One Martini backbone bead per residue (centre of mass of N, CA, C, O) as a GRO file, in nm:
protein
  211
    1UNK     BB    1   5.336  -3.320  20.747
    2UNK     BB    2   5.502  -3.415  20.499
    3UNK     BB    3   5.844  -3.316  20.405
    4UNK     BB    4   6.105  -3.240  20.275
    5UNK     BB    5   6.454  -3.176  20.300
    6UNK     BB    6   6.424  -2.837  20.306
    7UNK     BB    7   6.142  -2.829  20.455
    8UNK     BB    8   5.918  -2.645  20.635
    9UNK     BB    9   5.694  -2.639  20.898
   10UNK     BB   10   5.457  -2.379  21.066
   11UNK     BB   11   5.215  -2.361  21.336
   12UNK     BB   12   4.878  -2.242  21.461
   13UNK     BB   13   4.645  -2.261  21.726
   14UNK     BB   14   4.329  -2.104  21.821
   15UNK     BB   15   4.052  -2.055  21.780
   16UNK     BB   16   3.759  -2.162  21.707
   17UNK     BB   17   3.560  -2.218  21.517
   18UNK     BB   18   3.313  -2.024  21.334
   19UNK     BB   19   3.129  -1.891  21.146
   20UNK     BB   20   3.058  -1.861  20.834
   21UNK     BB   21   3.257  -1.663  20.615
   22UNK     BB   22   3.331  -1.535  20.335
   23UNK     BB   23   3.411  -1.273  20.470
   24UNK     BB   24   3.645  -1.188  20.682
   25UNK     BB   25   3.730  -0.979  20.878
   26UNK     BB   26   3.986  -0.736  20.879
   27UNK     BB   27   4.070  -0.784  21.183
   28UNK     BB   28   4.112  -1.122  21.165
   29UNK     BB   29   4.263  -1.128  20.902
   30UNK     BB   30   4.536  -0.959  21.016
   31UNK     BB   31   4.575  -1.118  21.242
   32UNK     BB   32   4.605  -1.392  21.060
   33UNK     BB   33   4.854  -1.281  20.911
   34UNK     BB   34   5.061  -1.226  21.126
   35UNK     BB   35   5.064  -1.520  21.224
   36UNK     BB   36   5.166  -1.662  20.953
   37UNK     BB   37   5.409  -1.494  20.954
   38UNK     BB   38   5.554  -1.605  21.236
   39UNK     BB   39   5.547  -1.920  21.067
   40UNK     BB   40   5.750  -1.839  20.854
   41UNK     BB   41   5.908  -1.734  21.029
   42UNK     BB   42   6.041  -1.982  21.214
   43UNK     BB   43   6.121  -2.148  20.970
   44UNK     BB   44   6.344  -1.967  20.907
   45UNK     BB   45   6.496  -2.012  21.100
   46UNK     BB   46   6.543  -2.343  21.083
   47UNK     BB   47   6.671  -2.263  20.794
   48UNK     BB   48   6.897  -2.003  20.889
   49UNK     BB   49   6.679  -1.756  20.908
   50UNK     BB   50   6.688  -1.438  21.035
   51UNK     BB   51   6.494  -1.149  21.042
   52UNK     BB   52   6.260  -1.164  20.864
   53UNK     BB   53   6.102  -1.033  20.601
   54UNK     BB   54   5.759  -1.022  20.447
   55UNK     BB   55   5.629  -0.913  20.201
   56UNK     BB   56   5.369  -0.773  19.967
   57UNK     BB   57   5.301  -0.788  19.675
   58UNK     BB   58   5.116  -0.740  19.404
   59UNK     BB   59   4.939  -1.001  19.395
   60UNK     BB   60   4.937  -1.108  19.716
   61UNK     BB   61   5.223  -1.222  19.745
   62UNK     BB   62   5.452  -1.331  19.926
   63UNK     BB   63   5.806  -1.215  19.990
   64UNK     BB   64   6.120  -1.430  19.977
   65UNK     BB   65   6.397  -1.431  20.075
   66UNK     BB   66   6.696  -1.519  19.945
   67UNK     BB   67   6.695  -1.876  19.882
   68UNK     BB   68   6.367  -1.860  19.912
   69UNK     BB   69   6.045  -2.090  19.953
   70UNK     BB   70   5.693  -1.995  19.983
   71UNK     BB   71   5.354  -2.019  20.233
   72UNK     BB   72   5.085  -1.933  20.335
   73UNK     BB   73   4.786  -1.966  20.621
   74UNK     BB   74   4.457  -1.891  20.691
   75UNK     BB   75   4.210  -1.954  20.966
   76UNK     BB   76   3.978  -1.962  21.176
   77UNK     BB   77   4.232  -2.140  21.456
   78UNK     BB   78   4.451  -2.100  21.232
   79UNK     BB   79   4.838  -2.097  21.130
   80UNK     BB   80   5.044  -2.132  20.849
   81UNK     BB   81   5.361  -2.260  20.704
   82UNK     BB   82   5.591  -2.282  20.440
   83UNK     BB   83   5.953  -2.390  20.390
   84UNK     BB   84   6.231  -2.331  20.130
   85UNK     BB   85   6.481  -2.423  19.952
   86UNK     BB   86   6.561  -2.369  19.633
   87UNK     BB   87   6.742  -2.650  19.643
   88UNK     BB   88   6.407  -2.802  19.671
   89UNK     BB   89   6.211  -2.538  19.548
   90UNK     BB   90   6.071  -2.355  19.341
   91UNK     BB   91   5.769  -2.417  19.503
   92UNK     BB   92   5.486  -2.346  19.725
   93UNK     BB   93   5.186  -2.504  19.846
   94UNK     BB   94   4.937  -2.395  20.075
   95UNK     BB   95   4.625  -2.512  20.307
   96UNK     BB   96   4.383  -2.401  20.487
   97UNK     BB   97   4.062  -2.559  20.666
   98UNK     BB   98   3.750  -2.594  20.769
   99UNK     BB   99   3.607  -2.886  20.856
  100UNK     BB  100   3.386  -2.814  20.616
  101UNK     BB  101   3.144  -2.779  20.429
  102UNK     BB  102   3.072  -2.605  20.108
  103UNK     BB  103   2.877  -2.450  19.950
  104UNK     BB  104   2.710  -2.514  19.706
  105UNK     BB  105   2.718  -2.266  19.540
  106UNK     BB  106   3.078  -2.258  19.568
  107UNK     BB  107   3.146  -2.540  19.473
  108UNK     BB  108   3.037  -2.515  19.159
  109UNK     BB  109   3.265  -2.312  19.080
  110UNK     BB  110   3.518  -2.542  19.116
  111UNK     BB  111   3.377  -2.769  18.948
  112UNK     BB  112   3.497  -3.008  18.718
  113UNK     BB  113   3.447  -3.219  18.524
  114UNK     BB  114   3.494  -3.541  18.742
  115UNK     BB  115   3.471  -3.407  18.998
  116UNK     BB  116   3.199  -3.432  19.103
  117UNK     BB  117   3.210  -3.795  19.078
  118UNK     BB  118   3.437  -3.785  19.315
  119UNK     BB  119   3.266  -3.649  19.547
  120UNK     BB  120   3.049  -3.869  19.562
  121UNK     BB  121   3.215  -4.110  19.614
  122UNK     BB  122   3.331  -4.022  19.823
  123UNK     BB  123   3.106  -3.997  20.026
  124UNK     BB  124   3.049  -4.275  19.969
  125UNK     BB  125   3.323  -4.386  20.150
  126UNK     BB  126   3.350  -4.091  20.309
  127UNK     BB  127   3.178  -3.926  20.502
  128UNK     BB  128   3.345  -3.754  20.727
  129UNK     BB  129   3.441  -3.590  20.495
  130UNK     BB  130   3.504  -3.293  20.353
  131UNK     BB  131   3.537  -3.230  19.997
  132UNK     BB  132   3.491  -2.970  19.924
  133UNK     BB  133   3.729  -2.880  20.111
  134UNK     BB  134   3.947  -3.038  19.989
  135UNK     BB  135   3.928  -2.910  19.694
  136UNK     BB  136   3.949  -2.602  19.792
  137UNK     BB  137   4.264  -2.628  19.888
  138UNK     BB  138   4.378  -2.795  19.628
  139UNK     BB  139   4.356  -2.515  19.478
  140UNK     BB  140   4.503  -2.328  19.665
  141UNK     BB  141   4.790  -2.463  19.654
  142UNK     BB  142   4.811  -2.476  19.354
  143UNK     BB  143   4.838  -2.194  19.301
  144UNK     BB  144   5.038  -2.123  19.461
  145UNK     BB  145   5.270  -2.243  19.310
  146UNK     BB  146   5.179  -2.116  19.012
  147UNK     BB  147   5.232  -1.831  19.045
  148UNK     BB  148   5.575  -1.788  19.046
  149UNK     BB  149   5.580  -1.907  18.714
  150UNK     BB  150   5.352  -1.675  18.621
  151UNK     BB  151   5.173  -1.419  18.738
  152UNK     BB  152   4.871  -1.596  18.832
  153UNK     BB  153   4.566  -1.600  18.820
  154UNK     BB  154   4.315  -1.880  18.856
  155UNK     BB  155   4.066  -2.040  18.797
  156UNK     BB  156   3.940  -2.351  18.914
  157UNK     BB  157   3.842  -2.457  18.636
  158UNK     BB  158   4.174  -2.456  18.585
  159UNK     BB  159   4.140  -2.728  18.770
  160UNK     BB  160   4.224  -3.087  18.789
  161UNK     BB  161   4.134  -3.306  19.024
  162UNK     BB  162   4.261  -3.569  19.233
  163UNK     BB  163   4.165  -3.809  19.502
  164UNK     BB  164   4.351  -3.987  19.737
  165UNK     BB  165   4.195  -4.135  20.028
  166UNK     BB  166   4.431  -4.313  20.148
  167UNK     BB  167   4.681  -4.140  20.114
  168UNK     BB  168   4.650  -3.825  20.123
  169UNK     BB  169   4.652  -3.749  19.818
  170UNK     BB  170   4.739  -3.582  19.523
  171UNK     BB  171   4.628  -3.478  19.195
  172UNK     BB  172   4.711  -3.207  18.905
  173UNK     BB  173   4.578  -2.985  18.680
  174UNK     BB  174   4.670  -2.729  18.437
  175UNK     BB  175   4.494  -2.553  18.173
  176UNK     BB  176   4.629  -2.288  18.125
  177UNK     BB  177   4.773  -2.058  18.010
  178UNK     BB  178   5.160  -2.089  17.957
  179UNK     BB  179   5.448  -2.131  17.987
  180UNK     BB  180   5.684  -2.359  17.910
  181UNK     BB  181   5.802  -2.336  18.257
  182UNK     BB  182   5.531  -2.434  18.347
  183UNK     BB  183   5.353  -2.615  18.544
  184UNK     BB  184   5.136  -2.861  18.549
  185UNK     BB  185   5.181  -3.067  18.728
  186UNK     BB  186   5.071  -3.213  19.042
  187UNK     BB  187   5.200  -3.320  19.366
  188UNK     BB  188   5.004  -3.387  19.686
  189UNK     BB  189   4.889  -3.338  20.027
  190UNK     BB  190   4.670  -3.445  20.272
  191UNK     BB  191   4.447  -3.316  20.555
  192UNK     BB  192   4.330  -3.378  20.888
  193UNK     BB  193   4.323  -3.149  21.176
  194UNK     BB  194   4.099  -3.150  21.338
  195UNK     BB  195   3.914  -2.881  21.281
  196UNK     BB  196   4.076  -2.892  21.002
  197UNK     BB  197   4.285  -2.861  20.704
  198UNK     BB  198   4.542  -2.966  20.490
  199UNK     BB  199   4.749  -2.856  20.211
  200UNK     BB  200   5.045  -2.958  19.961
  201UNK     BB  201   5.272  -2.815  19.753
  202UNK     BB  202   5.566  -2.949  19.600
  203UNK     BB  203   5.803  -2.797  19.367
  204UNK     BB  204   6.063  -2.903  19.232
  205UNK     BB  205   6.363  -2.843  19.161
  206UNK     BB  206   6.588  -2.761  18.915
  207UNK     BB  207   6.815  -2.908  18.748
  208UNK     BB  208   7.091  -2.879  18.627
  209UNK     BB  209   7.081  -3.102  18.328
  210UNK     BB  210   6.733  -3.154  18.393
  211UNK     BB  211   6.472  -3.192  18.199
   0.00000   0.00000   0.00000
């Protein structure tokens, strides 16, 4: 997946998709947090940081070395890391899963606005996509990036996503309330990578005097 200089990506593939479980056992997803922290460190090795330490915040999300952001993710098969220095990315949001419809009862609860219609055209015009996985990923980098500048987790129909199917990549907007600095609009890529799904949005750094 393309990503700017000075942001690196590193993943890795391990057993096959099992049965679909909402709620993945706690020993299987201890392994795939581990997984994912040592993609982590692998990335930030490659960005000249070497030996840290990733603990995990108070909301649930990686604490990054002084100098770096980044985001993690795991599912059963895969698990994946993006990583950038500060004056390259504000924020990261990444976001694997496995390439298959999520359930009707699942989807309903993440789809908002045209979103429904949006993704009835996509399924007739690329039936291969399964495209509510598609949605709930680029909803799950969306937030990763949204929670550092915000400290908050928000509902899924908090986000409006445009999905363009031929670029790879998309549009979203968040719509909760936030303060003045926290983006409201992202622009990320997705992928199917053999039986995975992978998206991404990386927030640009803010320089000083723009903006």
């Amino acid at each position: 997946m393309q990503v700017p200089p000075g942001v690196v990506v590193a993943a890795t593939a391990g057993t096959a998709p099992g049965p679909f479980r909402a709620r993945p056992t706690s020993a299987g997803r201890s392994a795939e947090s581990r997984s994912a922290r040592d993609c982590a460190r692998a990335a930030l090795a490659m960005l000249g940081q070497r030996s840290a330490d990733i603990p995990t915040g108070e909301g649930g999300q990686p604490v990054w070395p002084t100098g770096f952001v980044g985001s993690l993710s795991h599912c059963t098969g895969f698990t994946v890391a993006a990583v950038g220095h500060v004056g390259v990315a504000s924020a990261i949001g990444i976001d694997v899963e496995v390439h298959r419809p999520i359930r009707p009862a699942v989807a309903a609860t993440i789809v908002c606005g045209s979103e429904a219609s949006m993704l009835a055209r996509l399924a007739a015009s690329h039936p291969t996509v399964a495209w509510s996985a598609v949605l709930w990923s680029v909803k799950e980098s969306v937030f990763k990036a949204w929670y550092p500048h915000t400290g908050r987790w928000v509902d899924y129909t908090a986000c409006e996503v445009v999905i363009h199917p031929d670029r790879g990549s998309f549009d979203a907007r968040v719509v909760a309330p936030a303060g003045p600095t926290a983006p409201r609009t992202f622009a990320g890529r997705w992928s199917v990578v053999g039986t995975h799904l992978c998206s991404v949005v990386i927030v640009p750094a803010v320089r000083e005097g723009v903006g």
